[in-house]
Coordinates of C-alpha atoms in Angstrom, one line a residue:
M1438 CA 37.8 17.5 -19.7
A1439 CA 34.8 15.9 -21.5
E1440 CA 37.0 13.1 -23.8
P1441 CA 37.6 11.2 -20.4
F1442 CA 34.1 11.0 -19.5
K1443 CA 33.1 9.4 -22.9
N1444 CA 34.2 6.0 -21.8
L1445 CA 32.2 6.3 -17.9
G1446 CA 28.7 4.8 -18.0
W1447 CA 26.6 5.5 -14.9
D1448 CA 27.6 1.5 -12.9
D1449 CA 31.0 3.5 -13.0
F1450 CA 29.8 6.3 -11.1
R1451 CA 28.0 3.4 -8.9
L1452 CA 30.9 1.8 -8.5
I1453 CA 33.5 5.3 -7.7
K1454 CA 30.0 6.0 -4.8
A1455 CA 30.2 2.7 -3.3
V1456 CA 34.1 3.1 -2.6
A1457 CA 33.7 6.2 -1.0
D1458 CA 30.9 4.8 1.3
A1459 CA 32.8 2.2 2.2
R1460 CA 35.9 3.7 2.4
G1461 CA 37.5 -0.2 1.5
L1462 CA 36.8 -2.8 -1.8
P1463 CA 35.1 -5.2 0.0
A1464 CA 32.5 -4.1 1.2
A1465 CA 31.9 -1.7 -2.0
A1466 CA 31.7 -5.1 -4.2
A1467 CA 29.0 -6.6 -1.5
A1468 CA 26.7 -3.5 -2.1
I1469 CA 26.7 -2.8 -6.1
G1470 CA 26.5 -6.9 -5.9
V1471 CA 30.1 -7.8 -7.7
N1472 CA 32.7 -9.5 -6.5
H1473 CA 35.7 -7.8 -5.4
S1474 CA 38.3 -7.7 -8.4
T1475 CA 35.7 -6.5 -10.4
V1476 CA 35.2 -3.5 -8.9
F1477 CA 39.5 -3.4 -8.3
R1478 CA 39.9 -3.8 -11.9
R1479 CA 37.2 -1.5 -12.6
L1480 CA 38.7 1.5 -10.3
K1481 CA 42.1 1.1 -11.6
Q1482 CA 40.6 1.0 -15.7
I1483 CA 38.9 4.6 -13.7
E1484 CA 41.4 6.5 -12.4
E1485 CA 43.7 6.2 -15.6
S1486 CA 41.1 7.0 -17.8
L1487 CA 41.2 10.1 -16.0
G1488 CA 44.2 10.5 -15.3
S1489 CA 43.7 10.9 -11.5
A1490 CA 43.8 8.6 -8.7
L1491 CA 40.7 9.2 -7.0
F1492 CA 41.6 7.7 -3.7
E1493 CA 44.4 7.4 -1.1
R1494 CA 44.8 3.7 -0.3
H1495 CA 45.5 3.9 4.0
R1496 CA 45.4 0.9 6.3
T1497 CA 41.9 2.0 7.7
G1498 CA 40.3 1.8 4.4
Y1499 CA 40.3 4.3 1.5
A1500 CA 40.2 8.3 1.4
L1501 CA 38.9 10.3 -1.7
T1502 CA 41.4 12.8 -2.9
P1503 CA 40.1 15.7 -4.2
A1504 CA 39.3 14.0 -7.7
G1505 CA 37.8 11.5 -6.5
E1506 CA 35.3 14.5 -4.2
E1507 CA 34.6 15.4 -7.0
M1508 CA 33.1 12.9 -8.7
V1509 CA 31.2 11.6 -5.7
A1510 CA 29.5 15.1 -6.0
L1511 CA 28.7 14.3 -9.5
A1512 CA 27.6 10.4 -8.7
N1513 CA 25.7 11.9 -5.7
R1514 CA 24.0 14.4 -8.7
L1515 CA 23.4 12.1 -11.0
D1516 CA 21.8 10.0 -9.0
E1517 CA 19.0 12.6 -6.7
E1518 CA 18.8 13.0 -11.2
I1519 CA 17.8 9.5 -11.9
T1520 CA 15.3 8.3 -8.7
A1521 CA 13.5 11.6 -10.2
A1522 CA 13.5 10.9 -13.4
A1523 CA 12.0 7.0 -12.9
R1524 CA 9.8 8.5 -9.8
K1525 CA 8.3 11.2 -12.8
L1526 CA 8.0 8.0 -15.1
A1527 CA 6.9 6.2 -12.9
G1528 CA 3.4 8.2 -12.5
R1529 CA 2.3 7.8 -16.0
E1530 CA 1.6 4.6 -15.9
P1531 CA -1.4 3.9 -18.5
A1532 CA -2.9 1.3 -16.4
P1533 CA -2.4 -1.0 -11.9
S1534 CA 0.7 -2.7 -13.6
G1535 CA 4.5 -3.5 -12.7
E1536 CA 6.0 -3.9 -9.4
L1537 CA 5.1 -2.5 -5.9
R1538 CA 6.6 -2.2 -3.3
V1539 CA 5.9 -1.1 0.0
T1540 CA 7.3 -1.1 3.1
T1541 CA 5.4 -2.1 6.7
P1542 CA 6.7 -3.6 10.2
D1543 CA 5.7 -7.3 10.8
S1544 CA 2.8 -6.7 13.0
L1545 CA 0.4 -4.5 10.6
L1546 CA 1.4 -7.5 7.6
I1547 CA 0.6 -10.8 9.8
H1548 CA -2.4 -8.8 12.3
L1549 CA -4.1 -6.5 9.4
L1550 CA -2.8 -6.1 5.9
M1551 CA -2.3 -10.0 4.7
P1552 CA -5.5 -10.6 4.1
M1553 CA -5.9 -7.8 1.9
L1554 CA -3.2 -7.9 0.0
A1555 CA -4.3 -10.7 -1.3
T1556 CA -7.9 -9.7 -2.1
F1557 CA -5.8 -6.5 -4.1
R1558 CA -4.0 -9.1 -5.7
E1559 CA -6.9 -11.0 -7.1
R1560 CA -8.9 -7.4 -8.3
Y1561 CA -5.4 -6.4 -10.0
P1562 CA -3.6 -9.2 -11.0
E1563 CA -1.0 -6.6 -13.4
V1564 CA 0.2 -5.7 -9.8
R1565 CA 3.0 -7.4 -8.7
L1566 CA 3.8 -6.7 -4.8
D1567 CA 7.0 -6.7 -3.3
I1568 CA 6.6 -6.1 0.5
V1569 CA 9.8 -4.9 2.6
L1570 CA 9.1 -5.0 6.3
S1571 CA 10.9 -2.8 8.7
N1572 CA 10.5 -1.5 11.2
Q1573 CA 12.6 2.0 10.2
A1574 CA 11.2 4.3 7.5
L1575 CA 13.1 3.5 4.6
N1576 CA 13.7 6.7 2.1
L1577 CA 11.0 7.1 -0.1
S1578 CA 12.5 9.5 -2.2
K1579 CA 15.1 6.6 -3.4
R1580 CA 12.5 4.8 -4.5
D1581 CA 13.8 2.2 -1.1
A1582 CA 9.4 2.0 -1.9
D1583 CA 6.6 2.8 -3.1
V1584 CA 3.8 3.3 -0.4
A1585 CA 4.8 3.2 3.3
V1586 CA 2.2 1.4 5.6
R1587 CA 2.8 2.9 9.0
A1588 CA 1.7 4.0 12.3
T1589 CA 2.9 7.0 13.7
D1590 CA 2.1 10.8 14.9
H1591 CA 4.5 12.7 12.8
P1592 CA 4.9 11.1 8.8
P1593 CA 7.6 12.4 7.4
E1594 CA 6.9 16.1 5.6
N1595 CA 8.6 14.7 1.7
L1596 CA 6.2 12.4 1.4
V1597 CA 1.8 12.7 0.8
G1598 CA -0.9 10.8 1.8
R1599 CA -3.5 9.9 4.8
R1600 CA -4.6 9.3 8.0
V1601 CA -6.7 6.0 8.0
A1602 CA -7.3 4.8 11.5
R1603 CA -6.0 4.9 15.3
I1604 CA -4.0 2.4 16.6
A1605 CA -5.4 2.1 20.5
W1606 CA -2.5 0.0 23.0
A1607 CA -3.2 -2.2 25.7
L1608 CA -2.3 -4.0 28.8
Y1609 CA -2.4 -7.7 27.9
G1610 CA -2.0 -10.5 29.7
R1611 CA -2.5 -14.4 29.4
A1612 CA -6.4 -16.0 30.5
Q1613 CA -5.0 -18.4 31.8
D1614 CA -3.1 -16.2 34.2
F1615 CA -5.7 -14.1 34.9
P1616 CA -9.8 -15.2 35.0
A1617 CA -11.5 -12.7 36.3
P1618 CA -9.1 -9.5 34.1
G1619 CA -11.7 -6.8 34.9
E1620 CA -10.9 -7.6 38.8
V1621 CA -7.2 -7.1 38.3
T1622 CA -5.6 -4.5 40.9
K1623 CA -2.5 -2.5 40.4
D1624 CA -0.9 -4.8 43.6
Q1625 CA -1.3 -7.5 41.3
L1626 CA 0.0 -6.4 38.7
D1627 CA 2.6 -4.9 40.5
A1628 CA 4.1 -8.3 41.6
R1629 CA 3.9 -9.3 37.6
N1630 CA 6.3 -10.0 35.4
W1631 CA 7.1 -7.4 32.7
V1632 CA 7.7 -7.5 28.7
S1633 CA 8.4 -4.8 27.0
L1634 CA 10.3 -2.9 23.7
G1635 CA 13.9 -2.1 23.9
D1636 CA 15.5 0.5 24.9
T1637 CA 16.4 1.9 22.1
L1638 CA 12.4 2.7 21.2
G1639 CA 12.6 4.4 24.6
A1640 CA 10.9 7.9 22.8
L1641 CA 7.5 5.8 23.3
K1642 CA 4.6 6.0 25.7
A1643 CA 4.6 2.6 26.4
V1644 CA 8.1 2.3 26.6
K1645 CA 8.6 5.4 29.0
F1646 CA 5.8 3.6 31.5
V1647 CA 7.8 0.3 32.0
Q1648 CA 11.0 2.4 32.5
E1649 CA 9.2 5.2 35.5
N1650 CA 6.5 2.2 36.6
V1651 CA 8.1 -1.1 36.9
A1652 CA 11.0 -2.0 39.4
P1653 CA 14.0 -2.9 36.9
E1654 CA 14.0 -6.4 38.1
R1655 CA 10.7 -7.1 37.0
V1656 CA 12.0 -6.2 33.4
A1657 CA 12.0 -10.0 32.3
Y1658 CA 11.9 -9.4 28.7
K1659 CA 12.7 -6.8 26.0
I1660 CA 12.5 -6.8 22.5
N1661 CA 12.7 -4.4 19.3
S1662 CA 9.7 -6.1 17.4
V1663 CA 5.6 -5.5 18.6
L1664 CA 5.2 -8.8 17.2
G1665 CA 7.6 -10.5 19.4
L1666 CA 6.3 -8.4 22.4
A1667 CA 2.9 -10.1 21.7
E1668 CA 4.4 -13.3 21.1
A1669 CA 6.3 -12.7 24.9
V1670 CA 3.8 -11.8 26.7
E1671 CA 1.1 -15.3 24.9
A1672 CA 4.1 -17.1 25.6
G1673 CA 3.8 -15.8 29.8
L1674 CA 7.5 -14.2 29.7
G1675 CA 5.4 -11.4 31.4
I1676 CA 2.3 -8.5 30.7
G1677 CA 2.9 -6.1 28.3
H1678 CA 1.4 -3.0 26.5
I1679 CA 0.2 -4.6 23.1
P1680 CA -1.6 -2.8 19.6
C1681 CA -5.0 -4.3 21.0
L1682 CA -6.0 -5.5 17.1
I1683 CA -3.6 -8.1 17.5
G1684 CA -4.2 -8.3 21.8
D1685 CA -7.6 -8.7 20.8
S1686 CA -7.2 -11.1 17.8
R1687 CA -5.7 -14.1 20.7
P1688 CA -8.0 -15.6 22.9
S1689 CA -5.4 -16.6 24.9
L1690 CA -5.1 -13.0 26.1
V1691 CA -7.2 -10.7 27.7
R1692 CA -6.9 -7.4 28.5
L1693 CA -5.9 -5.8 31.2
A1694 CA -6.9 -2.5 31.3
P1695 CA -8.7 0.0 29.1
P1696 CA -6.7 1.0 26.0
D1697 CA -4.9 4.1 26.5
D1698 CA -4.7 6.5 24.0
D1699 CA -2.3 8.1 25.2
Y1700 CA -0.2 4.8 23.9
A1701 CA -1.7 5.4 20.6
A1702 CA -0.7 5.9 16.8
D1703 CA -2.4 7.2 14.2
L1704 CA -2.3 4.9 11.3
W1705 CA -1.1 6.1 7.7
L1706 CA -0.4 5.6 3.8
L1707 CA 2.3 7.3 2.7
T1708 CA 4.0 8.2 -0.7
H1709 CA 5.9 10.5 -2.6
P1710 CA 4.2 13.4 -3.9
D1711 CA 5.8 12.4 -7.6
L1712 CA 4.1 9.2 -7.5
R1713 CA 0.6 9.8 -5.7
H1714 CA -0.7 9.8 -9.7
S1715 CA 0.9 6.3 -10.6
P1716 CA -1.7 3.8 -11.1
R1717 CA -0.9 1.7 -8.9
V1718 CA 0.0 3.8 -6.2
R1719 CA -3.2 5.2 -6.6
A1720 CA -5.2 1.8 -6.9
F1721 CA -3.5 0.4 -4.1
L1722 CA -3.6 3.6 -1.5
D1723 CA -8.0 3.8 -3.0
F1724 CA -8.1 -0.3 -2.0
L1725 CA -6.5 -0.1 1.4
A1726 CA -8.3 2.6 2.3
V1727 CA -11.3 1.7 2.3
E1728 CA -10.4 -2.6 2.9
I1729 CA -8.5 -0.5 6.3
A1730 CA -12.3 2.0 7.2
R1731 CA -14.1 -1.6 7.6
H1732 CA -12.0 -2.8 10.2
R1733 CA -11.8 0.8 11.7
R1734 CA -13.4 0.1 15.3
F1735 CA -10.8 -3.4 15.8
I1736 CA -7.8 -1.4 14.5
E1737 CA -9.4 1.6 17.4
G1738 CA -9.9 -1.3 20.1
E1739 CA -14.0 -1.1 20.7
A1740 CA -14.7 -3.2 23.2
G1741 CA -16.0 -6.4 21.6
H1742 CA -15.4 -5.5 18.2
Q1743 CA -14.4 -8.4 15.8
R1744 CA -12.1 -8.0 13.0
E1745 CA -15.0 -8.0 9.9
A1746 CA -14.5 -11.2 7.1
P1747 CA -13.9 -10.2 3.9
L1748 CA -16.7 -8.7 1.6
P1749 CA -17.7 -11.0 -2.0
E1750 CA -15.9 -9.4 -4.5
A1751 CA -20.3 -7.9 -6.0
G1752 CA -20.4 -6.9 -2.6
R1753 CA -16.6 -4.1 -2.2
E1754 CA -17.1 -0.1 -3.3
T1755 CA -15.9 0.8 -6.8
M1756 CA -12.3 2.5 -7.0
T1757 CA -12.9 5.9 -8.4

């Protein structure tokens, strides 16, 4: 049985797995970055080499045969082993260098991380940053990202990292609409239009508050982005709960109530256990932990506390 496998490489197993996942050739071709005809031709060659059909062609798509199921199972095992080997090799680098893929939401990138990333690059010019903006948790086990900067109270158990702050949320409105924000009454708030994160984020307490306490006809705008939510408040679409690090950084917005700890979320720096000793990963995590600590009072919504300016290089802490 070993003879038919002599001419098969990892790309062939990737192709088989892609066709199985997509149940068709066009989507499989797009997933692995080749054209449709290449997938068709190579799949035919693989099946001829193995002497077995891997797929049954139906009008609804490609369905695996028993032989195909065995090949996909083998492809999955190879994928896991290759990924594990890549993680371990990445953890043995002699110095901070190479590409570092970081995933984070757009709101954290723009209102917190961007100046820190610029300073990190000045200190570690051999590390190239690849930033993946996503509000969804990427698979760090699959190396979709090396580091995740996330707001969550329940980080995945298969990752390691550190909690660096707690992100405060409060109710905000436009300053021009609330000249005396400290004197706003509940009746005034009830009479206003509201903006909210969408129902797909209904597990968040800020979203539940709107669902349970605001009349549906008063919810003028929903969006699945925290950054977009802040933009909506600033544009005058309504009042809404947003992180204090966003609201307090915009002069056109004012707090209409103190931060509510029920809406707060921990800020985590996360990576896979196999990568935590990688020089570039460790340098990045240590650097961000120090930088974020300097802005912790701002992130946690302490009244009147503004974001600090970057320290000059000579005054910065040395990582060990």
